[in-house]
PDB file of N, CA and C in Angstrom:
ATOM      1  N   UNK A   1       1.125   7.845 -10.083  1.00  0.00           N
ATOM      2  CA  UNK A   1       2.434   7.486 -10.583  1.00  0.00           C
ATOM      3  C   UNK A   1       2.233   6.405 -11.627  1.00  0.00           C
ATOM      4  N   UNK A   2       3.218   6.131 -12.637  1.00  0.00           N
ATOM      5  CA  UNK A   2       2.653   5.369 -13.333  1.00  0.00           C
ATOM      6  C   UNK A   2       2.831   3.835 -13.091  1.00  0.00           C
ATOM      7  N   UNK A   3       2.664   2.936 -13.974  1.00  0.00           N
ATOM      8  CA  UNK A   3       2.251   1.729 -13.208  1.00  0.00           C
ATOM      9  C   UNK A   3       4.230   1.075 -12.661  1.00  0.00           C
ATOM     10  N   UNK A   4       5.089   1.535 -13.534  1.00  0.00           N
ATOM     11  CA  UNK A   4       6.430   0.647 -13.179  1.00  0.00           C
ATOM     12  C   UNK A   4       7.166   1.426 -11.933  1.00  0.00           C
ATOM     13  N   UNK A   5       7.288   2.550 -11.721  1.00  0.00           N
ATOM     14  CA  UNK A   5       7.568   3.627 -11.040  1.00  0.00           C
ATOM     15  C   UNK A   5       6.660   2.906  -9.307  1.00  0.00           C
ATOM     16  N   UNK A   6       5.412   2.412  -9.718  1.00  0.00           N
ATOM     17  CA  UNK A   6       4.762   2.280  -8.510  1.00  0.00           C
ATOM     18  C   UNK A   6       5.311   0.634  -8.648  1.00  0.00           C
ATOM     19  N   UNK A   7       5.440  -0.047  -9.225  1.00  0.00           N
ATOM     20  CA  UNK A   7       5.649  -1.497  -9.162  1.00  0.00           C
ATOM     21  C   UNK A   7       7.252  -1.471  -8.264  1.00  0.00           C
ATOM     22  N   UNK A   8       8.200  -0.933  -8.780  1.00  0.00           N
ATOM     23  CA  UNK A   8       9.312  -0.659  -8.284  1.00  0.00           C
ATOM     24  C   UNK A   8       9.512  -0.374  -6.708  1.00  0.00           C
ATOM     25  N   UNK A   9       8.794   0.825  -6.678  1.00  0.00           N
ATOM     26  CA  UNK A   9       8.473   1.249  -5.127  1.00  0.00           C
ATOM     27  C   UNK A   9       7.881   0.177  -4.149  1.00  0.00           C
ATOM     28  N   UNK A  10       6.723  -0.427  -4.561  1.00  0.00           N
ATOM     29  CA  UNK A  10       5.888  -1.885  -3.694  1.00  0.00           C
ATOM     30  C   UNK A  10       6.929  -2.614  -3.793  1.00  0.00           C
ATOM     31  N   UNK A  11       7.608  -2.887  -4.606  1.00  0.00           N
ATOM     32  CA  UNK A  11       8.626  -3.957  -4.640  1.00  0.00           C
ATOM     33  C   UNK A  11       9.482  -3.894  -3.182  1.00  0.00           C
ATOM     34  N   UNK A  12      10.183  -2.461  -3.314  1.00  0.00           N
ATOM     35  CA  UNK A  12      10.925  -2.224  -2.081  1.00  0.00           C
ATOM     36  C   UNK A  12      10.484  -1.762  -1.021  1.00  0.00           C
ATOM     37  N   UNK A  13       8.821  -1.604  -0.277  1.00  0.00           N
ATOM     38  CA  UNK A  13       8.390  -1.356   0.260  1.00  0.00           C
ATOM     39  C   UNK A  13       8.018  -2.247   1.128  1.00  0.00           C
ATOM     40  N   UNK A  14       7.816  -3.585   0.456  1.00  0.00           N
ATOM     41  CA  UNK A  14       7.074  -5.073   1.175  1.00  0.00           C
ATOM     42  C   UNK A  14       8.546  -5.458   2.349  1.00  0.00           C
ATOM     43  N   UNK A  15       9.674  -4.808   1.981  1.00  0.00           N
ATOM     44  CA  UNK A  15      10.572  -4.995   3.424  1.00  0.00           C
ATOM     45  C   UNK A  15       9.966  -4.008   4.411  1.00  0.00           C
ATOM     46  N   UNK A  16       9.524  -3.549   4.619  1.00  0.00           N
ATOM     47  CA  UNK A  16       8.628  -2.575   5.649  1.00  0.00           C
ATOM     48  C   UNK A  16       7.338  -3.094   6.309  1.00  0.00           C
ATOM     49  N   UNK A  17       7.066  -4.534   5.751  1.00  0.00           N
ATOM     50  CA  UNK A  17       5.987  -5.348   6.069  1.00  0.00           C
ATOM     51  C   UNK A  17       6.454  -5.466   7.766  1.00  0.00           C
ATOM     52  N   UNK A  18       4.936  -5.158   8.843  1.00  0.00           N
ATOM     53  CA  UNK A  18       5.793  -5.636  10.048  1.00  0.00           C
ATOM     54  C   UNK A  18       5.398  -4.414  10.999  1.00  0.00           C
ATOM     55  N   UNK A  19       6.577  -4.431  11.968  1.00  0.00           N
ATOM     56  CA  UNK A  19       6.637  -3.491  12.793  1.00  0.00           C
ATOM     57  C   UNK A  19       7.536  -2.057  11.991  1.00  0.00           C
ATOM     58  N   UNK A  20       7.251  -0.811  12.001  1.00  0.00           N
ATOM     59  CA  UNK A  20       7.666   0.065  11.410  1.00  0.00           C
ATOM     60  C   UNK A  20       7.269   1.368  11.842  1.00  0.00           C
ATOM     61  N   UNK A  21       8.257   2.300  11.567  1.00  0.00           N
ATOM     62  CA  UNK A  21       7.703   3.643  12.183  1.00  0.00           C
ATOM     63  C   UNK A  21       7.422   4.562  10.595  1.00  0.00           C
ATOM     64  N   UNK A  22       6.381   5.092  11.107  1.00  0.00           N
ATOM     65  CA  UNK A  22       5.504   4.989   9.465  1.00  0.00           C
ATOM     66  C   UNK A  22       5.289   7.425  10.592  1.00  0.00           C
ATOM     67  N   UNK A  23       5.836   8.162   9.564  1.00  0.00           N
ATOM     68  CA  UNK A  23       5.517   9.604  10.185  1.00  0.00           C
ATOM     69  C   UNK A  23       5.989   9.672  11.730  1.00  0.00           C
ATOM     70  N   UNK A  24       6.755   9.156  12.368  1.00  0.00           N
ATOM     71  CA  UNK A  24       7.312   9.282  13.200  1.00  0.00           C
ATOM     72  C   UNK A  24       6.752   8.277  14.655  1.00  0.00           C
ATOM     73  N   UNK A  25       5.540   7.834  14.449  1.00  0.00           N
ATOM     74  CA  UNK A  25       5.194   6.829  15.298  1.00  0.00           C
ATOM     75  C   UNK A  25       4.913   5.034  15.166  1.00  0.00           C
ATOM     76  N   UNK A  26       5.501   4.531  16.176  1.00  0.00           N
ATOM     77  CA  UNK A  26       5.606   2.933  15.457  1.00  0.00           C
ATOM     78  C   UNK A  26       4.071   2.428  15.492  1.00  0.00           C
ATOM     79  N   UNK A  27       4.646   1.832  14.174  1.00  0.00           N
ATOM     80  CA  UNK A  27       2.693   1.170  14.141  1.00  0.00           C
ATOM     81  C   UNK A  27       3.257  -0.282  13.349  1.00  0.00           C
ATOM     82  N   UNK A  28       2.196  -1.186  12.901  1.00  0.00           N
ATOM     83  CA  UNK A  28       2.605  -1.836  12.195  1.00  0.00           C
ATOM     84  C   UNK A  28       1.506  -2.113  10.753  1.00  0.00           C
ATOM     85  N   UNK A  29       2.455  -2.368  10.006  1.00  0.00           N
ATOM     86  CA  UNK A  29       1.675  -2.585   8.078  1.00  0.00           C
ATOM     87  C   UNK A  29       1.585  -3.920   8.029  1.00  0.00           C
ATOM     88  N   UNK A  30       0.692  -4.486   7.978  1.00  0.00           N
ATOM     89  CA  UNK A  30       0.258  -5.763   7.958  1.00  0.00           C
ATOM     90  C   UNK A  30       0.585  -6.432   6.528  1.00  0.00           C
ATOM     91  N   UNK A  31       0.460  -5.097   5.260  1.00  0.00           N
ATOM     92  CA  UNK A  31       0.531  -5.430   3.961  1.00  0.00           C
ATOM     93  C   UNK A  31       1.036  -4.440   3.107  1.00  0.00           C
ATOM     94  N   UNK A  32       1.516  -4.164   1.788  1.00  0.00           N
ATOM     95  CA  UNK A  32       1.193  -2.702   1.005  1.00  0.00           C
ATOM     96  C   UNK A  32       0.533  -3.429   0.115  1.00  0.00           C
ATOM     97  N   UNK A  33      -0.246  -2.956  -0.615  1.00  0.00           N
ATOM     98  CA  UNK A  33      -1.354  -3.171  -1.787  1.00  0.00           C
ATOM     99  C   UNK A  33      -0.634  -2.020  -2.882  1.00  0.00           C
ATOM    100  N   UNK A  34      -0.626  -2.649  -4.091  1.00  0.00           N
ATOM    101  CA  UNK A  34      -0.614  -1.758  -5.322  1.00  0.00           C
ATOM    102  C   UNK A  34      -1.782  -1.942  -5.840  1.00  0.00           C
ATOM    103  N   UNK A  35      -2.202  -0.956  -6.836  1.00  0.00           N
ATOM    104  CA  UNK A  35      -3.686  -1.033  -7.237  1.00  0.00           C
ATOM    105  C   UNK A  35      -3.766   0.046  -7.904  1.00  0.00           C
ATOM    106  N   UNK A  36      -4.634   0.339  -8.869  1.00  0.00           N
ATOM    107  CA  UNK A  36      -4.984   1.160  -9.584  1.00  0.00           C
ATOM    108  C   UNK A  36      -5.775   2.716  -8.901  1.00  0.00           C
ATOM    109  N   UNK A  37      -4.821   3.337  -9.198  1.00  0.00           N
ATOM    110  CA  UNK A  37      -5.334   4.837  -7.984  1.00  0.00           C
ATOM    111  C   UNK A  37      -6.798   4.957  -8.142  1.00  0.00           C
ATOM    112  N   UNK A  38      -7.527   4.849  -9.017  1.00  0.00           N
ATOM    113  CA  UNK A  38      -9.126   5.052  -8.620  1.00  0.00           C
ATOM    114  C   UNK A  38      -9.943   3.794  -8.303  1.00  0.00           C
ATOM    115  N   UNK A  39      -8.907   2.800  -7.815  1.00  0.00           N
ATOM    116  CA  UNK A  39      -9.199   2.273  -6.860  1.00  0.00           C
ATOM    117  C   UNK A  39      -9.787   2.513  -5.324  1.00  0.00           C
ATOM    118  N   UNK A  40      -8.887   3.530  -5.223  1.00  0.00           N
ATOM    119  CA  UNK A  40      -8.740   3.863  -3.406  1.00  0.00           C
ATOM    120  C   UNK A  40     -10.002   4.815  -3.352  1.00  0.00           C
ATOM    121  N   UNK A  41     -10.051   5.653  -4.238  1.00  0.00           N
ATOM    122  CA  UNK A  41     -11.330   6.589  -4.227  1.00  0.00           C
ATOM    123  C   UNK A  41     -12.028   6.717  -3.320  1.00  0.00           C
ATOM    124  N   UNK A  42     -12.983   5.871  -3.549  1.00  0.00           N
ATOM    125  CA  UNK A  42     -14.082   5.292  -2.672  1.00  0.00           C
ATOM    126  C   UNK A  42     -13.787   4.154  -1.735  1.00  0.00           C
ATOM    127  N   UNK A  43     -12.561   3.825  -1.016  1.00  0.00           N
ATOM    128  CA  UNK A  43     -12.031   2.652  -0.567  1.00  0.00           C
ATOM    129  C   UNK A  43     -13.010   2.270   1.005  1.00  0.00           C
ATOM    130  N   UNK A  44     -13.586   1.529   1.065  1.00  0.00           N
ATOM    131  CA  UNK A  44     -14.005   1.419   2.016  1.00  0.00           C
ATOM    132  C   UNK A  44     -12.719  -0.437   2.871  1.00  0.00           C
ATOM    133  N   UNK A  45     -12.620   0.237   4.106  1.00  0.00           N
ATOM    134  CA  UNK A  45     -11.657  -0.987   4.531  1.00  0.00           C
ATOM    135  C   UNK A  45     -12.124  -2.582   4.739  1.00  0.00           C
ATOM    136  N   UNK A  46     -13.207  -2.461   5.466  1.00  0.00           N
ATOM    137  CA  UNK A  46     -13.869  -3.866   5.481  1.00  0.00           C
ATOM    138  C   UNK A  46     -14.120  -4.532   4.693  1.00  0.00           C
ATOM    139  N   UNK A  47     -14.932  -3.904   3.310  1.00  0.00           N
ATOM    140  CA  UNK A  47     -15.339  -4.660   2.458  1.00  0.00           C
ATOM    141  C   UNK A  47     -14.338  -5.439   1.624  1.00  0.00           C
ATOM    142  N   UNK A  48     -13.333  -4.388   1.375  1.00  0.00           N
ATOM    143  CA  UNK A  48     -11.725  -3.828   0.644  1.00  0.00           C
ATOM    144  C   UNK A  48     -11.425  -5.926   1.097  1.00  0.00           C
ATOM    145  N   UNK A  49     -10.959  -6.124   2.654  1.00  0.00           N
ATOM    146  CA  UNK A  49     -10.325  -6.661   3.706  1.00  0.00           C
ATOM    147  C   UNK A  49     -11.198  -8.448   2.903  1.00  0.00           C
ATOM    148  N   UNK A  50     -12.494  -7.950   2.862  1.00  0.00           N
ATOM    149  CA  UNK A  50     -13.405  -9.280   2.929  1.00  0.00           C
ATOM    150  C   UNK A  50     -13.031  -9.815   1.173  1.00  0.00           C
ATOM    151  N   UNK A  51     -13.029  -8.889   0.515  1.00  0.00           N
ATOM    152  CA  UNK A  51     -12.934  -9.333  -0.813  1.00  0.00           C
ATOM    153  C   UNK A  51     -11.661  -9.871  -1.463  1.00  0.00           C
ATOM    154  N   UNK A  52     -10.713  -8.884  -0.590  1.00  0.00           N
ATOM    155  CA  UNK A  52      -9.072  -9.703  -1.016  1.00  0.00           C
ATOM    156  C   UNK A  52      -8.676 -10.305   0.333  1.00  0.00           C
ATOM    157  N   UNK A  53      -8.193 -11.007   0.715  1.00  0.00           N
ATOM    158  CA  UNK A  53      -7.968 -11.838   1.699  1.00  0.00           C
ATOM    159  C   UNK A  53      -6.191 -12.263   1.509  1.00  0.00           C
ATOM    160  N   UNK A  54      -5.177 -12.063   2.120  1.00  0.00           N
ATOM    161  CA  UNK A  54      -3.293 -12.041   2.027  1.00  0.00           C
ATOM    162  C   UNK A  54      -2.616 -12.247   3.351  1.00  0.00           C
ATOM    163  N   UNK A  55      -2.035 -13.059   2.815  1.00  0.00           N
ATOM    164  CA  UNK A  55      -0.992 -12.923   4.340  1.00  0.00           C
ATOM    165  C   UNK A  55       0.441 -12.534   4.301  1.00  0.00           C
ATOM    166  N   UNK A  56      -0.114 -11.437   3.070  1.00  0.00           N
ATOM    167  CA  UNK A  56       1.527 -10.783   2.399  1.00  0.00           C
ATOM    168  C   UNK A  56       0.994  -9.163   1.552  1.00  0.00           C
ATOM    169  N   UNK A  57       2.045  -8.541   1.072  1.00  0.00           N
ATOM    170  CA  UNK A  57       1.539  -7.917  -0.093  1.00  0.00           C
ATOM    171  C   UNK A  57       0.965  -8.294  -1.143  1.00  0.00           C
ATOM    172  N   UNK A  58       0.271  -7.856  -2.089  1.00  0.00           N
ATOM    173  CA  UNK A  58       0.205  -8.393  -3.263  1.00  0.00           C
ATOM    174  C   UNK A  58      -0.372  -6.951  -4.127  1.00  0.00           C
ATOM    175  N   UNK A  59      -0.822  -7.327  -5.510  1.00  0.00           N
ATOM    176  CA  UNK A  59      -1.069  -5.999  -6.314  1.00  0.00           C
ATOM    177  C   UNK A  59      -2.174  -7.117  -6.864  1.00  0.00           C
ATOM    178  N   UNK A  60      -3.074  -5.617  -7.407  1.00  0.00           N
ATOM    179  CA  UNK A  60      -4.361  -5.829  -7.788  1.00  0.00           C
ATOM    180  C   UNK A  60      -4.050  -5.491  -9.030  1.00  0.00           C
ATOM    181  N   UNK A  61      -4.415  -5.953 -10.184  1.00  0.00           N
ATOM    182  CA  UNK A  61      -4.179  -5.796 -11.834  1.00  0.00           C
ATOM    183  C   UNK A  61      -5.263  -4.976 -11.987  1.00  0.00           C
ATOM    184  N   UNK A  62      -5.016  -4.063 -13.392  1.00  0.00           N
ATOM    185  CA  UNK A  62      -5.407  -2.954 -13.940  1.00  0.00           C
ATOM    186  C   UNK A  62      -4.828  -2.757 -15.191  1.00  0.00           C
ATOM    187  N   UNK A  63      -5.667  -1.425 -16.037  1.00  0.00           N
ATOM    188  CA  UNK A  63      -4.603  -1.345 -17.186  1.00  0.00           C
ATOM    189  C   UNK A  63      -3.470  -0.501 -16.553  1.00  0.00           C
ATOM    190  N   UNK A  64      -2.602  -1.295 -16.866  1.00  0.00           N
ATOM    191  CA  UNK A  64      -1.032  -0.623 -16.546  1.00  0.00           C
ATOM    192  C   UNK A  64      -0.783   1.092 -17.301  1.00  0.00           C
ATOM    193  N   UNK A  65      -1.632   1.298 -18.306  1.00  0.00           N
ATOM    194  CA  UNK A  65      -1.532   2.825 -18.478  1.00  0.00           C
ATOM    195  C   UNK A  65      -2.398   3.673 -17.806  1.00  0.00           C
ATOM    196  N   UNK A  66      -2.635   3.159 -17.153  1.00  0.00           N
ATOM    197  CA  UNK A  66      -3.698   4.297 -16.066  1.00  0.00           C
ATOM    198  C   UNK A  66      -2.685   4.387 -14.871  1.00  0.00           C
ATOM    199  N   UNK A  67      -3.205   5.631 -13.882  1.00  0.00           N
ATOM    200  CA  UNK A  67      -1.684   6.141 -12.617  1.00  0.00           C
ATOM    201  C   UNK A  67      -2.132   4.435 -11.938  1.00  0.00           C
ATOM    202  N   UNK A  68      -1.380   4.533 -11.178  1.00  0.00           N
ATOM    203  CA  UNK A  68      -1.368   3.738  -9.583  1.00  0.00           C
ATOM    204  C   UNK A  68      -0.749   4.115  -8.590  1.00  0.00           C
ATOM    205  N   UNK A  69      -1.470   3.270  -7.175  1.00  0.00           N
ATOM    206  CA  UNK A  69      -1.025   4.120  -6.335  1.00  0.00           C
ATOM    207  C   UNK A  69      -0.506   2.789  -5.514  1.00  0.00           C
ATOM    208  N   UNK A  70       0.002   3.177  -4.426  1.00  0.00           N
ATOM    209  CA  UNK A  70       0.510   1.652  -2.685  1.00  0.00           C
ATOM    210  C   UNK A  70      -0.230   2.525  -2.069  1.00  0.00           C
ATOM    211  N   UNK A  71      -0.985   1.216  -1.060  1.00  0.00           N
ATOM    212  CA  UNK A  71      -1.595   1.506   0.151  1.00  0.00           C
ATOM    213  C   UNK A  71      -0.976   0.887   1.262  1.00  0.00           C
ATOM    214  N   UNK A  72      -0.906   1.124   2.558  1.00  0.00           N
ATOM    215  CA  UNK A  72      -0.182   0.290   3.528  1.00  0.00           C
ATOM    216  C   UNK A  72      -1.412   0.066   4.274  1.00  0.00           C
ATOM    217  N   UNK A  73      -1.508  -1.177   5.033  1.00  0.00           N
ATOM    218  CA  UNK A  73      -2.459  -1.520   5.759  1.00  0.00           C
ATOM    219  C   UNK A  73      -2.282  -2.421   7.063  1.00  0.00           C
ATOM    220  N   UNK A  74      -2.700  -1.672   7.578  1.00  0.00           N
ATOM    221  CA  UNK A  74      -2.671  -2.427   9.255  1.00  0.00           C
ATOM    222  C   UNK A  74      -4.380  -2.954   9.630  1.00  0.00           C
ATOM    223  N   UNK A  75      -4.219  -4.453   9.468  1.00  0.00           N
ATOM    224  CA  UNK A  75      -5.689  -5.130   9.621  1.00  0.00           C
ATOM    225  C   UNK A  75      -6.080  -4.950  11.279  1.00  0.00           C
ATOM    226  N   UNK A  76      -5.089  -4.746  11.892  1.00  0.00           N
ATOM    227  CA  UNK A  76      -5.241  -4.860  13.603  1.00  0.00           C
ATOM    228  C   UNK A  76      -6.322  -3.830  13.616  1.00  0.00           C
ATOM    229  N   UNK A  77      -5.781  -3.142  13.615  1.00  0.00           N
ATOM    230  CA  UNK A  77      -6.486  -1.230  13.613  1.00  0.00           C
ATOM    231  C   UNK A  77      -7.496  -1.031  12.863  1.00  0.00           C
ATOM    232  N   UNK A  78      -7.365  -1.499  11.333  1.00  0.00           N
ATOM    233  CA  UNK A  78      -8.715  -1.532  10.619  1.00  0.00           C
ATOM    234  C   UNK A  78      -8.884  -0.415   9.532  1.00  0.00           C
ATOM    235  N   UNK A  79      -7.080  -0.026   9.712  1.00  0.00           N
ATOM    236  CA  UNK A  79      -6.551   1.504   8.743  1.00  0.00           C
ATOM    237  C   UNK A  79      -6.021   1.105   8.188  1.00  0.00           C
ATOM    238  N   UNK A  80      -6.039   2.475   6.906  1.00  0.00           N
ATOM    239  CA  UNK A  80      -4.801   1.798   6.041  1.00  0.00           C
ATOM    240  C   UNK A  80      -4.634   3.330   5.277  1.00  0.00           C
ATOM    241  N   UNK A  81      -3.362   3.684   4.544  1.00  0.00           N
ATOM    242  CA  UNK A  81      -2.402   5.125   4.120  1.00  0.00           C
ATOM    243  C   UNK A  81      -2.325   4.756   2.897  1.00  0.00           C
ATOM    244  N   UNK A  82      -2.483   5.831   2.145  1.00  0.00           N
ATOM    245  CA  UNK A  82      -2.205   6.237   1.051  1.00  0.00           C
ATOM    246  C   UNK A  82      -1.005   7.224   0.544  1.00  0.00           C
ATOM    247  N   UNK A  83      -0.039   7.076   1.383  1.00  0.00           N
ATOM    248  CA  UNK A  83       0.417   8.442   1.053  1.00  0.00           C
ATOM    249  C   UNK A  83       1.786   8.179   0.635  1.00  0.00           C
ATOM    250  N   UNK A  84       1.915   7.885  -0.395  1.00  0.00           N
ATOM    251  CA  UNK A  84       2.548   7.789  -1.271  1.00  0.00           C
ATOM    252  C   UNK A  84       4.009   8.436  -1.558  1.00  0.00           C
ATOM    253  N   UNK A  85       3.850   9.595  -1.133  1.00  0.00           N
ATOM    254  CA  UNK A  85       5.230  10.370  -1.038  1.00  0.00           C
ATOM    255  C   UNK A  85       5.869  10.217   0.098  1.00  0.00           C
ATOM    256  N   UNK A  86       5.455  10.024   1.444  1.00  0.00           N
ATOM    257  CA  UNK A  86       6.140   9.727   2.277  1.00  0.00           C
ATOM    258  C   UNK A  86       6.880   8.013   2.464  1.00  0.00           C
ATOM    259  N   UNK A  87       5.771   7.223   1.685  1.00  0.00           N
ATOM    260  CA  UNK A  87       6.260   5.914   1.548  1.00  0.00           C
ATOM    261  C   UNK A  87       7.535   5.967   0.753  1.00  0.00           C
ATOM    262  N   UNK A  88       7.778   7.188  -0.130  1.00  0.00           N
ATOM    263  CA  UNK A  88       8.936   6.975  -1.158  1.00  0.00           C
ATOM    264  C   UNK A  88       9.905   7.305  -0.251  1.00  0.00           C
ATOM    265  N   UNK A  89      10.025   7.999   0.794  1.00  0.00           N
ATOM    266  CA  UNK A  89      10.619   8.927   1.598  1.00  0.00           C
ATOM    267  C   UNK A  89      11.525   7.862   2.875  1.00  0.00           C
ATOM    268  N   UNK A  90      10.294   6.753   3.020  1.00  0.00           N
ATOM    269  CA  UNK A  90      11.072   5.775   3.882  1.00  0.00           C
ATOM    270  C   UNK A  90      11.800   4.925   3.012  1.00  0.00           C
ATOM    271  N   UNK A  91      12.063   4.920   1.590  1.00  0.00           N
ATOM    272  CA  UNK A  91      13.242   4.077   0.599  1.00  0.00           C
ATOM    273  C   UNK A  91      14.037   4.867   1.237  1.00  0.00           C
ATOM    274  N   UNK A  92      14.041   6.016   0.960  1.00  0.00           N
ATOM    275  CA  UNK A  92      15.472   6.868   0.685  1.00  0.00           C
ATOM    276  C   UNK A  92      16.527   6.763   2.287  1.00  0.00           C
ATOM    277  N   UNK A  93      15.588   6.951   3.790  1.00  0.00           N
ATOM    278  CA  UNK A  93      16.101   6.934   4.553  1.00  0.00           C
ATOM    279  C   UNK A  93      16.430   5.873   5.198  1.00  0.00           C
TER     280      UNK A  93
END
């Protein structure tokens, strides 16, 4: 998506920070990350975890004409989602 389209979405997504039912089961998102989609590629979580360090959302800078993507992340668990269309899906509902 492109970079304002995804800025917009993280924007209204960081109210979902927390306890949340994320595909029909409650879990909780510790964070959403914006970031440059070939970012996530190769995303490994630990290293990901050790190198940025938040006790909130935040976005990782890039050139703004390349796509981007939100990640949601739960540090408890040690996971974290990419999935993007369903994140748009919990604005709407």
């Amino acid at each position: 998506m492109n970079y304002q389209n995804a800025k917009d979405a993280f924007d209204e997504l960081k109210n979902f920070e927390g306890k949340a039912t994320f595909k029909g089961e409650d879990t909780v998102i510790t964070y959403f990350v914006l970031l440059p989609k070939q970012d996530v590629e190769d995303l490994s979580l630990k290293p990901f975890l050790e190198q940025y360090t938040a006790s909130g959302s935040f976005e990782i800078e890039g050139n703004h004409d390349e796509p981007y993507t939100i990640i949601a992340i739960n540090t408890d668990a040690m996971k974290y989602n990419n999935d993007t269309d369903y994140f748009l899906t919990m604005l709407i509902n």
